[in-house]
PDB file of C-alpha atoms in Angstrom:
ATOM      1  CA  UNK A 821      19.662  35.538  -2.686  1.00  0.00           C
ATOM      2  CA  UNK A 822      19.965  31.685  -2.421  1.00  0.00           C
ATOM      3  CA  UNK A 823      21.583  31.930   0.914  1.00  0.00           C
ATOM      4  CA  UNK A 824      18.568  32.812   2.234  1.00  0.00           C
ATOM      5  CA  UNK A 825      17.435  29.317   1.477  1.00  0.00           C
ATOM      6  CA  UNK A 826      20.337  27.573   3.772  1.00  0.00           C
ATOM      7  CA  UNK A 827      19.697  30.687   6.485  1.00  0.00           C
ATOM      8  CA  UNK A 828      16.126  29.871   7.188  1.00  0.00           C
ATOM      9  CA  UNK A 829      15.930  26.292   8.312  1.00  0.00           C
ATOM     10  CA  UNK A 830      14.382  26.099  11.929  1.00  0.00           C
ATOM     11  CA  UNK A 831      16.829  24.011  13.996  1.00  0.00           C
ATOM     12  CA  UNK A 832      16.308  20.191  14.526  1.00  0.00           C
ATOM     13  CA  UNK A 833      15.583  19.646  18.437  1.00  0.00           C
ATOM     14  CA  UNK A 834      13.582  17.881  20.902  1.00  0.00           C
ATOM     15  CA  UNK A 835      10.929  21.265  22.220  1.00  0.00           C
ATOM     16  CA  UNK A 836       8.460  22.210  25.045  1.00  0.00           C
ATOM     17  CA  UNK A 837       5.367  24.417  24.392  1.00  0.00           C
ATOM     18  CA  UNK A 838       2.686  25.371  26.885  1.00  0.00           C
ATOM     19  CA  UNK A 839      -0.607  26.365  26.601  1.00  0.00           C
ATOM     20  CA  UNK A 840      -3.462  27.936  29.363  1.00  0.00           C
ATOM     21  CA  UNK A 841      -0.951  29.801  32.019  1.00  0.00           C
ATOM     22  CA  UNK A 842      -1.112  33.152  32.380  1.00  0.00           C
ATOM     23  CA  UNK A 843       1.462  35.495  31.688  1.00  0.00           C
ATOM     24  CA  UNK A 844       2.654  36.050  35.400  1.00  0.00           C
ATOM     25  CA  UNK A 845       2.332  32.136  36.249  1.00  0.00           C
ATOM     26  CA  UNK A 846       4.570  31.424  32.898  1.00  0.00           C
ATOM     27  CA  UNK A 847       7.570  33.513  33.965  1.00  0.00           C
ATOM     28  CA  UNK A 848       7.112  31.745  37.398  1.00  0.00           C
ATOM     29  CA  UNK A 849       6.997  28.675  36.037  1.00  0.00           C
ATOM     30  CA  UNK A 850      10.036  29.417  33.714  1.00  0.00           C
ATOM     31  CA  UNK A 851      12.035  30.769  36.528  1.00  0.00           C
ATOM     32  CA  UNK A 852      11.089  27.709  38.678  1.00  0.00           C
ATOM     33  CA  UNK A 853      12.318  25.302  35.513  1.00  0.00           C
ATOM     34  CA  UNK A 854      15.461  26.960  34.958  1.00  0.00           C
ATOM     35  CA  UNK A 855      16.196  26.805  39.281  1.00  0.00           C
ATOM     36  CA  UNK A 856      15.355  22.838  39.503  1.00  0.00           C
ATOM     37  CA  UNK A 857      16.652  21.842  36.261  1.00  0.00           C
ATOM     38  CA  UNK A 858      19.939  23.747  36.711  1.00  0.00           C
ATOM     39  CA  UNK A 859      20.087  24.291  33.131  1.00  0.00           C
ATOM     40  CA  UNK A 860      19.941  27.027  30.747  1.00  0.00           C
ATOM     41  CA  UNK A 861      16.806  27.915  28.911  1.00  0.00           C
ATOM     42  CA  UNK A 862      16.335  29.028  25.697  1.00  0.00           C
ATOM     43  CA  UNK A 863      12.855  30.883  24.625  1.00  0.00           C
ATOM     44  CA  UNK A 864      11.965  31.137  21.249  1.00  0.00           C
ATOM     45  CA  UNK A 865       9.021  33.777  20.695  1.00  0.00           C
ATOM     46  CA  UNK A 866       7.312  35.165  16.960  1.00  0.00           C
ATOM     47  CA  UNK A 867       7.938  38.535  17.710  1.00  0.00           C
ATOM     48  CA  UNK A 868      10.252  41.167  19.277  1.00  0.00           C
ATOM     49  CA  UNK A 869       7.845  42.647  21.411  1.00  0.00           C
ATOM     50  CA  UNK A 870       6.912  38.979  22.740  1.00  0.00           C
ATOM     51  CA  UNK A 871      10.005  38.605  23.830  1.00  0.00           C
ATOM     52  CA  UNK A 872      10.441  42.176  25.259  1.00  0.00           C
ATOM     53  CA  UNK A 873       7.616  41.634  27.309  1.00  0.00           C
ATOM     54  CA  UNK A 874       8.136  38.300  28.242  1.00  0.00           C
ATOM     55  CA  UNK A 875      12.334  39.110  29.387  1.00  0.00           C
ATOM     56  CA  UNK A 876      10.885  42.172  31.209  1.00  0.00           C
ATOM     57  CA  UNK A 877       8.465  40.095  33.414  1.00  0.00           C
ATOM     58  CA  UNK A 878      10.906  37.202  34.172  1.00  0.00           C
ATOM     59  CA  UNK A 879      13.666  39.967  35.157  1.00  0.00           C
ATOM     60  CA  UNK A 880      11.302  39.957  38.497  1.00  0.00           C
ATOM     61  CA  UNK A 881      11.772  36.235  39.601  1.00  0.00           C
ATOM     62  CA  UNK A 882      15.134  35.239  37.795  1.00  0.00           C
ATOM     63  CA  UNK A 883      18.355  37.475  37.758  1.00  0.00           C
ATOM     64  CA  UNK A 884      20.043  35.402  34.924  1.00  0.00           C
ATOM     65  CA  UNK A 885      17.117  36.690  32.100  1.00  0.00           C
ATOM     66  CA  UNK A 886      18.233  37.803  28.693  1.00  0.00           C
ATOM     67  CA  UNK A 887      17.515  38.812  25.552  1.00  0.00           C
ATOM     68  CA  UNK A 888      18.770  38.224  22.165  1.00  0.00           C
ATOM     69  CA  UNK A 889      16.872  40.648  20.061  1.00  0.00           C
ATOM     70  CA  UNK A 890      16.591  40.715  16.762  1.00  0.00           C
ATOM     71  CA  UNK A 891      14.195  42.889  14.405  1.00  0.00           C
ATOM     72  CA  UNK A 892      11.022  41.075  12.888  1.00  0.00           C
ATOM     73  CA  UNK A 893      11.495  42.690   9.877  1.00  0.00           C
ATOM     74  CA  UNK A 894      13.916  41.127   6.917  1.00  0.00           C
ATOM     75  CA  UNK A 895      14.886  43.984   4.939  1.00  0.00           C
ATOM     76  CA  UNK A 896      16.232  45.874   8.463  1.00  0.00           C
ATOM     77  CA  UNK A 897      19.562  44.645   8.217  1.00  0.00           C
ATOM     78  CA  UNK A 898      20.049  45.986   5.064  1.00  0.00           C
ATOM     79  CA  UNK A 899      18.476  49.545   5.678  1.00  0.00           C
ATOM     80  CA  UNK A 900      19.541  50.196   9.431  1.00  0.00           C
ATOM     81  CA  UNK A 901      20.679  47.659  11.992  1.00  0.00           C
ATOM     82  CA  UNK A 902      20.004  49.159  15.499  1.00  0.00           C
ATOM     83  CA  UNK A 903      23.401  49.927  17.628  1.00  0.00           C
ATOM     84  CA  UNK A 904      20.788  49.164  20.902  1.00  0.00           C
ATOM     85  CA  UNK A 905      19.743  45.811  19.877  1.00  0.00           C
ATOM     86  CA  UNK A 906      23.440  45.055  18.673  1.00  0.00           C
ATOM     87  CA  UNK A 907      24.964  45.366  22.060  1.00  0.00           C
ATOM     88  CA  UNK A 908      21.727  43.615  23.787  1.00  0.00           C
ATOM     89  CA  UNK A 909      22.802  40.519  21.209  1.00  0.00           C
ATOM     90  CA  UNK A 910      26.368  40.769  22.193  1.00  0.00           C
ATOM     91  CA  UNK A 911      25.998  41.297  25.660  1.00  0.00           C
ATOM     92  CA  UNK A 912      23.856  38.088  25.612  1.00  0.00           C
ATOM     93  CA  UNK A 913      26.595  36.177  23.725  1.00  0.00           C
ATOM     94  CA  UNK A 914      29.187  37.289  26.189  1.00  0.00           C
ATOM     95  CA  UNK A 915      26.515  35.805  29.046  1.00  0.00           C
ATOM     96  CA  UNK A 916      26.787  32.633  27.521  1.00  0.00           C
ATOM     97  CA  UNK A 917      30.549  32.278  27.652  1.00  0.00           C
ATOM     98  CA  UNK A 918      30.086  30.625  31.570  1.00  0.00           C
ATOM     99  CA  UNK A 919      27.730  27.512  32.118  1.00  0.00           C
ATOM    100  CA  UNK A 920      25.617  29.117  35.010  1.00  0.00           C
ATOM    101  CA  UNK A 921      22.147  28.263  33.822  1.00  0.00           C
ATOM    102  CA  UNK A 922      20.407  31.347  32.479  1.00  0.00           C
ATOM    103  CA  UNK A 923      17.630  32.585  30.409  1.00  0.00           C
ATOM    104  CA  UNK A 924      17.773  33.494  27.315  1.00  0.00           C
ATOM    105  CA  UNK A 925      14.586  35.309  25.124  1.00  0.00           C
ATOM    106  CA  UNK A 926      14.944  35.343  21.712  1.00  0.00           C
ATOM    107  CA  UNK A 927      12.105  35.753  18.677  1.00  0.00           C
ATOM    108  CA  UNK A 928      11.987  33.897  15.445  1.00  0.00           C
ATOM    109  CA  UNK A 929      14.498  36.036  13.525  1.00  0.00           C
ATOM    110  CA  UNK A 930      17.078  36.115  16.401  1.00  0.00           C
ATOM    111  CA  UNK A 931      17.008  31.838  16.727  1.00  0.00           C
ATOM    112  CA  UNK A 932      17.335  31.958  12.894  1.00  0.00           C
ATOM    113  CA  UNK A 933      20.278  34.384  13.051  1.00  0.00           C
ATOM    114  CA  UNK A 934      24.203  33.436  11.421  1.00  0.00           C
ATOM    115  CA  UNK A 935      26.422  33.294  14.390  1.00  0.00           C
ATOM    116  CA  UNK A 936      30.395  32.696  14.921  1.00  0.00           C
ATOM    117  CA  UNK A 937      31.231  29.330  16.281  1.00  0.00           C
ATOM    118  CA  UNK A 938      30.941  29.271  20.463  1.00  0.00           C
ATOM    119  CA  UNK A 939      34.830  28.393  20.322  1.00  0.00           C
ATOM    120  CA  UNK A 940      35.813  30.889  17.798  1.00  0.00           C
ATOM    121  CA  UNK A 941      33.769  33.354  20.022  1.00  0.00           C
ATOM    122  CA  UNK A 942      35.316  32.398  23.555  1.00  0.00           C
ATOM    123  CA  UNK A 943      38.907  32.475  21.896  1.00  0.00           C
ATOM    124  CA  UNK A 944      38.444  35.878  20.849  1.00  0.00           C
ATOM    125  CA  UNK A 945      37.756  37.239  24.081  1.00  0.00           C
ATOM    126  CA  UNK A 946      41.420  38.703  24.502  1.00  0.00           C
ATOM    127  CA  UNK A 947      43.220  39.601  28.545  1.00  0.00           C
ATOM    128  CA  UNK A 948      46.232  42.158  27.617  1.00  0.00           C
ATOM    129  CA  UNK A 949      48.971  42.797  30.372  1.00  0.00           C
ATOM    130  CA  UNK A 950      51.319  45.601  31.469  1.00  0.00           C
ATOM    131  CA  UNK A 951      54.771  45.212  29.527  1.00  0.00           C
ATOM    132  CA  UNK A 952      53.382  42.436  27.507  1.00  0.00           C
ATOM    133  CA  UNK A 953      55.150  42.500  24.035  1.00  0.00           C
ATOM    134  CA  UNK A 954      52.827  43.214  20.923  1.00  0.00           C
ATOM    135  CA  UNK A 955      53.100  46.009  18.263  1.00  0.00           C
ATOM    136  CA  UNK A 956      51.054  48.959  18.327  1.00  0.00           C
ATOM    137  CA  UNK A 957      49.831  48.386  15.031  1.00  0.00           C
ATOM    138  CA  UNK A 958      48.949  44.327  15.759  1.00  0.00           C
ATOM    139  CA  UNK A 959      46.743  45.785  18.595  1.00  0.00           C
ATOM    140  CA  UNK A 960      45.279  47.933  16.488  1.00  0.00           C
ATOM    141  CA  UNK A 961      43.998  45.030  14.030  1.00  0.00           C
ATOM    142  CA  UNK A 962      43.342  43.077  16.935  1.00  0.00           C
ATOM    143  CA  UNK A 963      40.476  45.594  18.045  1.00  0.00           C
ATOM    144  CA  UNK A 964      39.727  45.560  13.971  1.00  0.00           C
ATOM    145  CA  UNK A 965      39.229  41.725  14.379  1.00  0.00           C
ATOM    146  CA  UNK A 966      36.890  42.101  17.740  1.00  0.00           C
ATOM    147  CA  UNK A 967      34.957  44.170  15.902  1.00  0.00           C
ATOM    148  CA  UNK A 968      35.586  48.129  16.913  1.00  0.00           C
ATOM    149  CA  UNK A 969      36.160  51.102  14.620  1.00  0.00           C
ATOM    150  CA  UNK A 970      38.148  53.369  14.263  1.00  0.00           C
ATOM    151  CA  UNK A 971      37.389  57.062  15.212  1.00  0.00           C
ATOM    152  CA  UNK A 972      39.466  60.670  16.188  1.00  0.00           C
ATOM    153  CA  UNK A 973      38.267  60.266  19.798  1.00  0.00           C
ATOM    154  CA  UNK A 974      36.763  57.577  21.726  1.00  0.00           C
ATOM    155  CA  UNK A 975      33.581  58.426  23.755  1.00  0.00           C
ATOM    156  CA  UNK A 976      30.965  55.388  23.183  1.00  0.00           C
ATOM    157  CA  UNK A 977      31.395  51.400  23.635  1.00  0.00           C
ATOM    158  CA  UNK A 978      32.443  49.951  20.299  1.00  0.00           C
ATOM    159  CA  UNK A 979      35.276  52.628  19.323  1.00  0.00           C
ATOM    160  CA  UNK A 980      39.404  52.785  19.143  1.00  0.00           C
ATOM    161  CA  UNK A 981      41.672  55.426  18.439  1.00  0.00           C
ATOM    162  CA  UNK A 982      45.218  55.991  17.512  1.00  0.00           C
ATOM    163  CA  UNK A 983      47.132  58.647  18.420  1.00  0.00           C
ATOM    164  CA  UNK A 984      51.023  57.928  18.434  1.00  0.00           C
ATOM    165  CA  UNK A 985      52.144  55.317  20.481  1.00  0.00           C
ATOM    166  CA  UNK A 986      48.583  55.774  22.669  1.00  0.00           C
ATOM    167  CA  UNK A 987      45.680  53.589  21.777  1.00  0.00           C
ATOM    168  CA  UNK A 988      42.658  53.782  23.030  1.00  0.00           C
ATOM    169  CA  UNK A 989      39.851  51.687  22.986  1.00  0.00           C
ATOM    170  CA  UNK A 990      36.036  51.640  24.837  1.00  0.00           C
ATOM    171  CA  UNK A 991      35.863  47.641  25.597  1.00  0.00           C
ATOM    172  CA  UNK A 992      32.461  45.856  25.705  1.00  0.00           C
ATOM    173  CA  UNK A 993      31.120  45.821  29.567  1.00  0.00           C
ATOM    174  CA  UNK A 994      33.283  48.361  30.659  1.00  0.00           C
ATOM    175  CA  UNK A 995      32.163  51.593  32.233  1.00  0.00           C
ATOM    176  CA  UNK A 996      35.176  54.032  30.710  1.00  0.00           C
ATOM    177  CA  UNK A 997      37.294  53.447  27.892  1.00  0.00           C
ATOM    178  CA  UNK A 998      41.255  51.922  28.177  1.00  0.00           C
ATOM    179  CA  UNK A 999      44.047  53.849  26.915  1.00  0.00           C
ATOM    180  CA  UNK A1000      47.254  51.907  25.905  1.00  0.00           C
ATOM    181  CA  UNK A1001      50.516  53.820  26.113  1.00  0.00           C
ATOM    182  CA  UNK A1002      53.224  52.405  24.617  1.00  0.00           C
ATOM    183  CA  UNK A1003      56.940  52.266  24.960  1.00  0.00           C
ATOM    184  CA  UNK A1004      58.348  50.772  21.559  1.00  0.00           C
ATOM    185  CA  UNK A1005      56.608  47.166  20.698  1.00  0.00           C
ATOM    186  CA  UNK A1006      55.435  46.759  24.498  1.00  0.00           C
ATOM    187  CA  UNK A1007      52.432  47.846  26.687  1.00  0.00           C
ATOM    188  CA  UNK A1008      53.741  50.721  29.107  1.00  0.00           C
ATOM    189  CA  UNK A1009      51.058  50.976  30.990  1.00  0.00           C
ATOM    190  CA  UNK A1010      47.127  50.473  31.292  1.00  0.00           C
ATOM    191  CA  UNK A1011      44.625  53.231  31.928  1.00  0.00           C
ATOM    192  CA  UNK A1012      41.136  54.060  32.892  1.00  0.00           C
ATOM    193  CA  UNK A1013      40.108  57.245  31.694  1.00  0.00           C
ATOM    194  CA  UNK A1014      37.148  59.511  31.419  1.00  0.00           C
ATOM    195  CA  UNK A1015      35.461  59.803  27.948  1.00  0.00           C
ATOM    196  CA  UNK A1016      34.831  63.504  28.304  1.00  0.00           C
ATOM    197  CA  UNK A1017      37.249  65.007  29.983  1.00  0.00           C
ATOM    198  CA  UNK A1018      39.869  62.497  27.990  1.00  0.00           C
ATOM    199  CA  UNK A1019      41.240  62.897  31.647  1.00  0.00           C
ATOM    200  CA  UNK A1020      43.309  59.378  33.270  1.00  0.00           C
ATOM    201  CA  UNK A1021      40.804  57.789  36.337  1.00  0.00           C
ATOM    202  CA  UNK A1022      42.518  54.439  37.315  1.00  0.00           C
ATOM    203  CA  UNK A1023      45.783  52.366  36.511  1.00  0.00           C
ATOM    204  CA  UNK A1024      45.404  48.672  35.602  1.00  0.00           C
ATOM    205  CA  UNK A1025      47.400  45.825  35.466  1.00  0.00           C
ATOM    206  CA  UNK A1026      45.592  43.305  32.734  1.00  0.00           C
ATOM    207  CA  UNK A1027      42.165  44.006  31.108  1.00  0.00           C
ATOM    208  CA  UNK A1028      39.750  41.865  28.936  1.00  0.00           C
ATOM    209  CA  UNK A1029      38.763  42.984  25.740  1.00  0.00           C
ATOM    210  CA  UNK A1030      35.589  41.359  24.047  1.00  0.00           C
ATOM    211  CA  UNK A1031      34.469  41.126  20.824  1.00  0.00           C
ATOM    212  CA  UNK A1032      31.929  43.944  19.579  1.00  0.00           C
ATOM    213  CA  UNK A1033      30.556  41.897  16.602  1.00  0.00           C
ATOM    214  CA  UNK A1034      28.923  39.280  15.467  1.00  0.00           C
ATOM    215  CA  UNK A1035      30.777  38.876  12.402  1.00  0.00           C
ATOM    216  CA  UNK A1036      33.581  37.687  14.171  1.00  0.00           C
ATOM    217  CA  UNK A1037      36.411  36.538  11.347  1.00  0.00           C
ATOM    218  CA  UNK A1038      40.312  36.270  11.058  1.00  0.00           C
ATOM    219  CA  UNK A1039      40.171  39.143   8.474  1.00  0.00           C
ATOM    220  CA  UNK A1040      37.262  41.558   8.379  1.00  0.00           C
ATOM    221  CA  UNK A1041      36.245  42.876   5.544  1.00  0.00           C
ATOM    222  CA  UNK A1042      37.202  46.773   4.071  1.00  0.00           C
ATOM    223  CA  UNK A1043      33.583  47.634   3.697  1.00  0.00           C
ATOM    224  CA  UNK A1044      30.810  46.443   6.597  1.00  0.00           C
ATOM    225  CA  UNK A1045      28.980  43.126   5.298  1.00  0.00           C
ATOM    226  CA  UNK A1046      25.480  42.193   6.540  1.00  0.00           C
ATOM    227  CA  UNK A1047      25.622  38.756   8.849  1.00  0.00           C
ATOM    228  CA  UNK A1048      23.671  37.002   6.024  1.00  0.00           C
ATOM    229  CA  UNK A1049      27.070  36.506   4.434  1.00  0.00           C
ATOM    230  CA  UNK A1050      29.231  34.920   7.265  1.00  0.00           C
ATOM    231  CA  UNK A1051      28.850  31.618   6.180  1.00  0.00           C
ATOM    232  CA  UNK A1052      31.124  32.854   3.290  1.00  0.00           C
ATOM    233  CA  UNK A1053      33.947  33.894   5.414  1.00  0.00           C
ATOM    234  CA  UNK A1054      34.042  31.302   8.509  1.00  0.00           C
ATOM    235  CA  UNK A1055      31.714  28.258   9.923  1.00  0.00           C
ATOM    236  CA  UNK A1056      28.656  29.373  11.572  1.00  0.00           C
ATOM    237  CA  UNK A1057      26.628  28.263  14.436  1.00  0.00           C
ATOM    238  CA  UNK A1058      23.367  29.349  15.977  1.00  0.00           C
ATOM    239  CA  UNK A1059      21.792  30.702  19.179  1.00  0.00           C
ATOM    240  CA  UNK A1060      20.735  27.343  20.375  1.00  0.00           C
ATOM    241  CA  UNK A1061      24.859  26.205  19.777  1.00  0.00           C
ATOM    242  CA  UNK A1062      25.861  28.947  22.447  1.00  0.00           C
ATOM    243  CA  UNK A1063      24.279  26.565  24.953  1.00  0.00           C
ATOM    244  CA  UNK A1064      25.053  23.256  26.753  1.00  0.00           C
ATOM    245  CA  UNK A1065      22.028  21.084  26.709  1.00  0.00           C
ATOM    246  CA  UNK A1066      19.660  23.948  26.901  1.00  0.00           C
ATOM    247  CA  UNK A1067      16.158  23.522  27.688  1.00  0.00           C
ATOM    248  CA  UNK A1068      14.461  25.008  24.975  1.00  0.00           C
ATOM    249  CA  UNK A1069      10.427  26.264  24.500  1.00  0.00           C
ATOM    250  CA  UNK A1070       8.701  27.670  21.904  1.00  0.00           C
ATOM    251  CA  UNK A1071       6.514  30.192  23.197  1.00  0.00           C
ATOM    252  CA  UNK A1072       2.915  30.004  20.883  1.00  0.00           C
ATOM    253  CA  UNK A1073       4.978  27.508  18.405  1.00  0.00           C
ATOM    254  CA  UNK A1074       1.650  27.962  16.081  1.00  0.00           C
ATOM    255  CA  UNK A1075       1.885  31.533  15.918  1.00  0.00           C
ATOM    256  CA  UNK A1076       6.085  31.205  15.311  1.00  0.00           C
ATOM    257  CA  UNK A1077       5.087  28.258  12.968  1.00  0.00           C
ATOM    258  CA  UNK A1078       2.613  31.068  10.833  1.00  0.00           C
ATOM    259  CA  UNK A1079       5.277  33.760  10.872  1.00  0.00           C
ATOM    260  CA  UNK A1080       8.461  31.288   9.560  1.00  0.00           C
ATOM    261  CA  UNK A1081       5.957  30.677   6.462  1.00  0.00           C
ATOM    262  CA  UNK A1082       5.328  33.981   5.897  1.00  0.00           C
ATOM    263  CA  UNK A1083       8.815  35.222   5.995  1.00  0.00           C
ATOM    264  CA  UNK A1084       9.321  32.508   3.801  1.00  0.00           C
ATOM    265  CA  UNK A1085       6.916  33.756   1.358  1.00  0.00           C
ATOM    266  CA  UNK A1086       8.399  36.647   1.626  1.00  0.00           C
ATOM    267  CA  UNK A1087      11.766  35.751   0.921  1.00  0.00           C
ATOM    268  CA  UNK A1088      10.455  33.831  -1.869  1.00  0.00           C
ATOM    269  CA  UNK A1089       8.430  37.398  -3.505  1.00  0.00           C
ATOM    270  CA  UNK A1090      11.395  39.074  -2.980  1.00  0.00           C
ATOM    271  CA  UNK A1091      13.368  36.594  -5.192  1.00  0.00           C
ATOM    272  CA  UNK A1092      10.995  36.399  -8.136  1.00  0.00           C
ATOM    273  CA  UNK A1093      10.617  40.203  -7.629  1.00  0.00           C
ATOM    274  CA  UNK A1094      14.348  40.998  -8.026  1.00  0.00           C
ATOM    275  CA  UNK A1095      15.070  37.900 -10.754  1.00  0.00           C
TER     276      UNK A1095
END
């Protein structure tokens, strides 16, 4: 467990915190900031439901609002990670790949959280062309590398499937999964189709694939490691790196102040407890 020593270690910046606005005004006032700044801004609340609430509120006055949610809860990731909040965190991350000034919500655990580098995360994002020249089975560990797994048939975001010289795969973003037909070591052609009926919708040309995962390294492991270990497989950034000279508040920095020492005393119980 001493790697939860170098995980916990709030970041060193210059902050904003307010006090005395009410919860209507703040959003305004957030929106506003973000609009006459033209720069990105980066929320840090103590809780989930914080920054549920506070993301659902500014969704009124500002269309570039996110969330990166994690759960307040340390032992989660190692009991059940939720698919939702997965796809809201990568979703976010794939938000962050342009430099229009956004949003972003996060609580204490999600600003705390191991992330791939920005660079290793924007070179992953992959564009794959009609009659371009790879191997069925490098696109296969491509998709590995991006993050999705392998099933029989694909019918939900996240999942590829292999069925000859067919691939299919159900990108990040997209409405309907692509299907890959291949003739020999290049693409044939480039499909939409329909995740129940398994029935072809649209042609394409190119597509972009983009990573599914947050554990984003040249080889993935066999068995699925929690993101507590990435720093053992590839340099590691945080939230506040996905962003450009990002504005960034701490909503109640008291209260997230209180709840870093307590999950710090709870890290540390859970140490002497298992030693």
């Amino acid at each position: 467990m001493q790697f939860l020593s170098q995980l916990f270690v709030l970041p060193k910046t210059e902050n904003l915190s307010f006090f005395g606005l009410s919860k209507e005004t703040y959003s305004i006032f957030l929106a506003s900031l973000c609009q006459k700044e033209k720069r990105s801004i980066l929320v840090v609340t103590a809780s989930l439901y914080e920054a549920n609430t506070l993301v659902d509120r500014l969704s009124t006055y500002f269309e570039e609002t996110y969330l990166f949610p994690m759960d307040d809860f340390l032992t989660s990731e190692a009991v059940a990670m939720s698919p939702d909040l997965k796809l809201r965190r990568i979703e976010t991350l794939m938000a962050l790949m342009d430099k229009k000034p956004k949003i972003v919500v996060t609580n204490l655990m999600g600003y705390l959280r191991f992330l791939p580098e920005r660079k290793a995360y924007q070179q992953a994002i992959t564009t794959l062309s009609k009659n371009q020249e790879i191997a069925p089975k490098a696109l296969l560990h491509l998709f590995q590398q991006l993050g999705y797994h392998r099933e029989t048939i694909v019918t939900n975001t996240g999942e590829m499937a292999e069925r000859g010289f067919i691939i299919d795969v159900f990108p990040l973003l997209e409405e309907h999964p692509i299907r890959f037909e291949f003739f020999g070591d290049t693409i044939d052609s480039i499909r939409i189709f329909d995740e129940k009926t398994q029935k072809s919708i649209a042609s394409l040309d190119t597509i972009t694939i983009q990573p599914f995962t947050e554990f984003l390294v040249q080889e993935p492991p066999e068995e699925e490691v929690s993101q507590k270990f990435l720093p053992n497989y590839a340099p590691v950034a945080s939230l506040y790196d996905y962003f450009e000279n990002p504005i960034l508040i701490y909503q109640d920095f008291s209260t997230i102040e209180a709840s870093y020492r307590t999950m710090n005393e709870e890290i540390w119980t859970y140490q002497t407890t298992k030693d």
